[in-house]
XYZ file of C-alpha atoms in Angstrom:
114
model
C 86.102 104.260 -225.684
C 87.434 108.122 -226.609
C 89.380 109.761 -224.687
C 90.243 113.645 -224.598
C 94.064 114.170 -224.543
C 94.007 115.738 -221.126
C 92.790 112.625 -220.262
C 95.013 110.593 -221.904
C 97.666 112.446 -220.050
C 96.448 112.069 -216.900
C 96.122 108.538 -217.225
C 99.534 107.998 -218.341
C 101.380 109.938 -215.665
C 99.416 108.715 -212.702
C 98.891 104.749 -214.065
C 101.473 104.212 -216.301
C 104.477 106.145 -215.685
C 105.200 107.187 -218.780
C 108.694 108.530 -218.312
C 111.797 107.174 -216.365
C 111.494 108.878 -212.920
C 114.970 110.553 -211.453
C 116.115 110.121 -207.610
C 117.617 113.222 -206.483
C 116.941 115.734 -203.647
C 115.916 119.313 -204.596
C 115.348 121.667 -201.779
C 111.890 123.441 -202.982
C 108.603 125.293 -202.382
C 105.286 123.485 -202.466
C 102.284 125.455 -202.167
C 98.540 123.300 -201.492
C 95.367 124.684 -202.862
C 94.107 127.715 -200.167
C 97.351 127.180 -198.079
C 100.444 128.602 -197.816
C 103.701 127.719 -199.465
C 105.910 125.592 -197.383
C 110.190 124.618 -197.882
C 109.845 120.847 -199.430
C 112.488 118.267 -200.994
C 111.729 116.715 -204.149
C 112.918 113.297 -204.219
C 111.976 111.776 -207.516
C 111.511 113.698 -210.721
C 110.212 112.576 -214.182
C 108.396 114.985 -217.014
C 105.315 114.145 -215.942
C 105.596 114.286 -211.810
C 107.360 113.712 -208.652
C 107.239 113.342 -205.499
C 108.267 115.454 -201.909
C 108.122 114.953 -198.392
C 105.126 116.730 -196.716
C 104.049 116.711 -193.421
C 100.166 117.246 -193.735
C 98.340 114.830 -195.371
C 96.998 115.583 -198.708
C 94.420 114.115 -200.889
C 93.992 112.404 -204.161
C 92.973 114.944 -206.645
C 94.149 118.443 -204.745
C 95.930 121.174 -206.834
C 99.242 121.994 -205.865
C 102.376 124.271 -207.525
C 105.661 123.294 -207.003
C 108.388 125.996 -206.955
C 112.434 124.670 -207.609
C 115.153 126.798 -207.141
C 115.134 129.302 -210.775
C 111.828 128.218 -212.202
C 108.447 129.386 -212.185
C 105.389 127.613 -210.537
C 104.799 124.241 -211.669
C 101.015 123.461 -211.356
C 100.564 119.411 -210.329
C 97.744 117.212 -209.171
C 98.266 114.917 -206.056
C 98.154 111.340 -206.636
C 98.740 109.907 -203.409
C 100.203 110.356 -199.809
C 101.988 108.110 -197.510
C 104.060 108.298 -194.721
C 104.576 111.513 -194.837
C 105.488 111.591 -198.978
C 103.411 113.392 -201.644
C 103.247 112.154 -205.381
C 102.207 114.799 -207.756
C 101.224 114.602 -211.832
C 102.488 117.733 -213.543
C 99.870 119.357 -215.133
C 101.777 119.946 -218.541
C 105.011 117.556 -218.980
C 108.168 119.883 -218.064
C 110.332 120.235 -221.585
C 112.987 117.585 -221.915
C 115.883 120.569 -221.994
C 114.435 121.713 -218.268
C 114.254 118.320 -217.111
C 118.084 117.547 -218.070
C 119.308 120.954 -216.726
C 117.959 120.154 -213.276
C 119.528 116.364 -213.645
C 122.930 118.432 -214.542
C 122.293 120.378 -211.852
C 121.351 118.470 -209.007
C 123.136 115.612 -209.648
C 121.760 112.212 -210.441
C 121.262 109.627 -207.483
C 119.618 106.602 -209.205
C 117.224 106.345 -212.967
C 114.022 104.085 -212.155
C 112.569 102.713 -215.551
C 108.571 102.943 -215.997
């Protein structure tokens, strides 16, 4: 079976969680697909995706950009939604160097290994 690697990607960050994911809180902006942007907190962060609180339930597959605090939009897929949490795939892995700067930034609560 071939796979494309946009594919491959979104296998791997969605299935197989590809990079260790990061619990922290980030107050940010989360904007839904024909909605309007609303204040979030990010409480898990890897390269490939993380995952906020939100109050309206969101579906498997909708577009979403995620806004922190000195970066431009992020563009992310929603995975899933439960009790009142949102898990997102990034739709491009965020660069190693931005990744540790937030860390650095935001402080590290607890690493949770793939």
């Amino acid at each position: 079976m071939m796979f494309d690697s946009k594919t491959d990607y979104q296998i791997a960050s969605q299935e197989d969680r590809c990079a260790p994911r990061t619990k922290l809180v980030i107050p940010s902006r989360l904007r839904v697909s024909g909605g309007r942007a609303f204040q979030t907190e990010v409480h898990d962060l890897s390269i490939s995706g993380f995952s906020a609180s939100c109050v309206t339930r969101l579906k498997a597959g909708q577009m979403c950009w995620l806004t922190l605090p000195g970066l431009e939009s992020l563009d992310a897929q929603v995975v899933w939604w439960e009790e009142r949490m949102v898990g997102c795939a990034l739709g491009s892995l965020l660069s190693p160097i931005v990744h540790d700067n937030i860390l650095a930034r935001y402080g590290i609560r607890e690493v949770v290994r793939p």
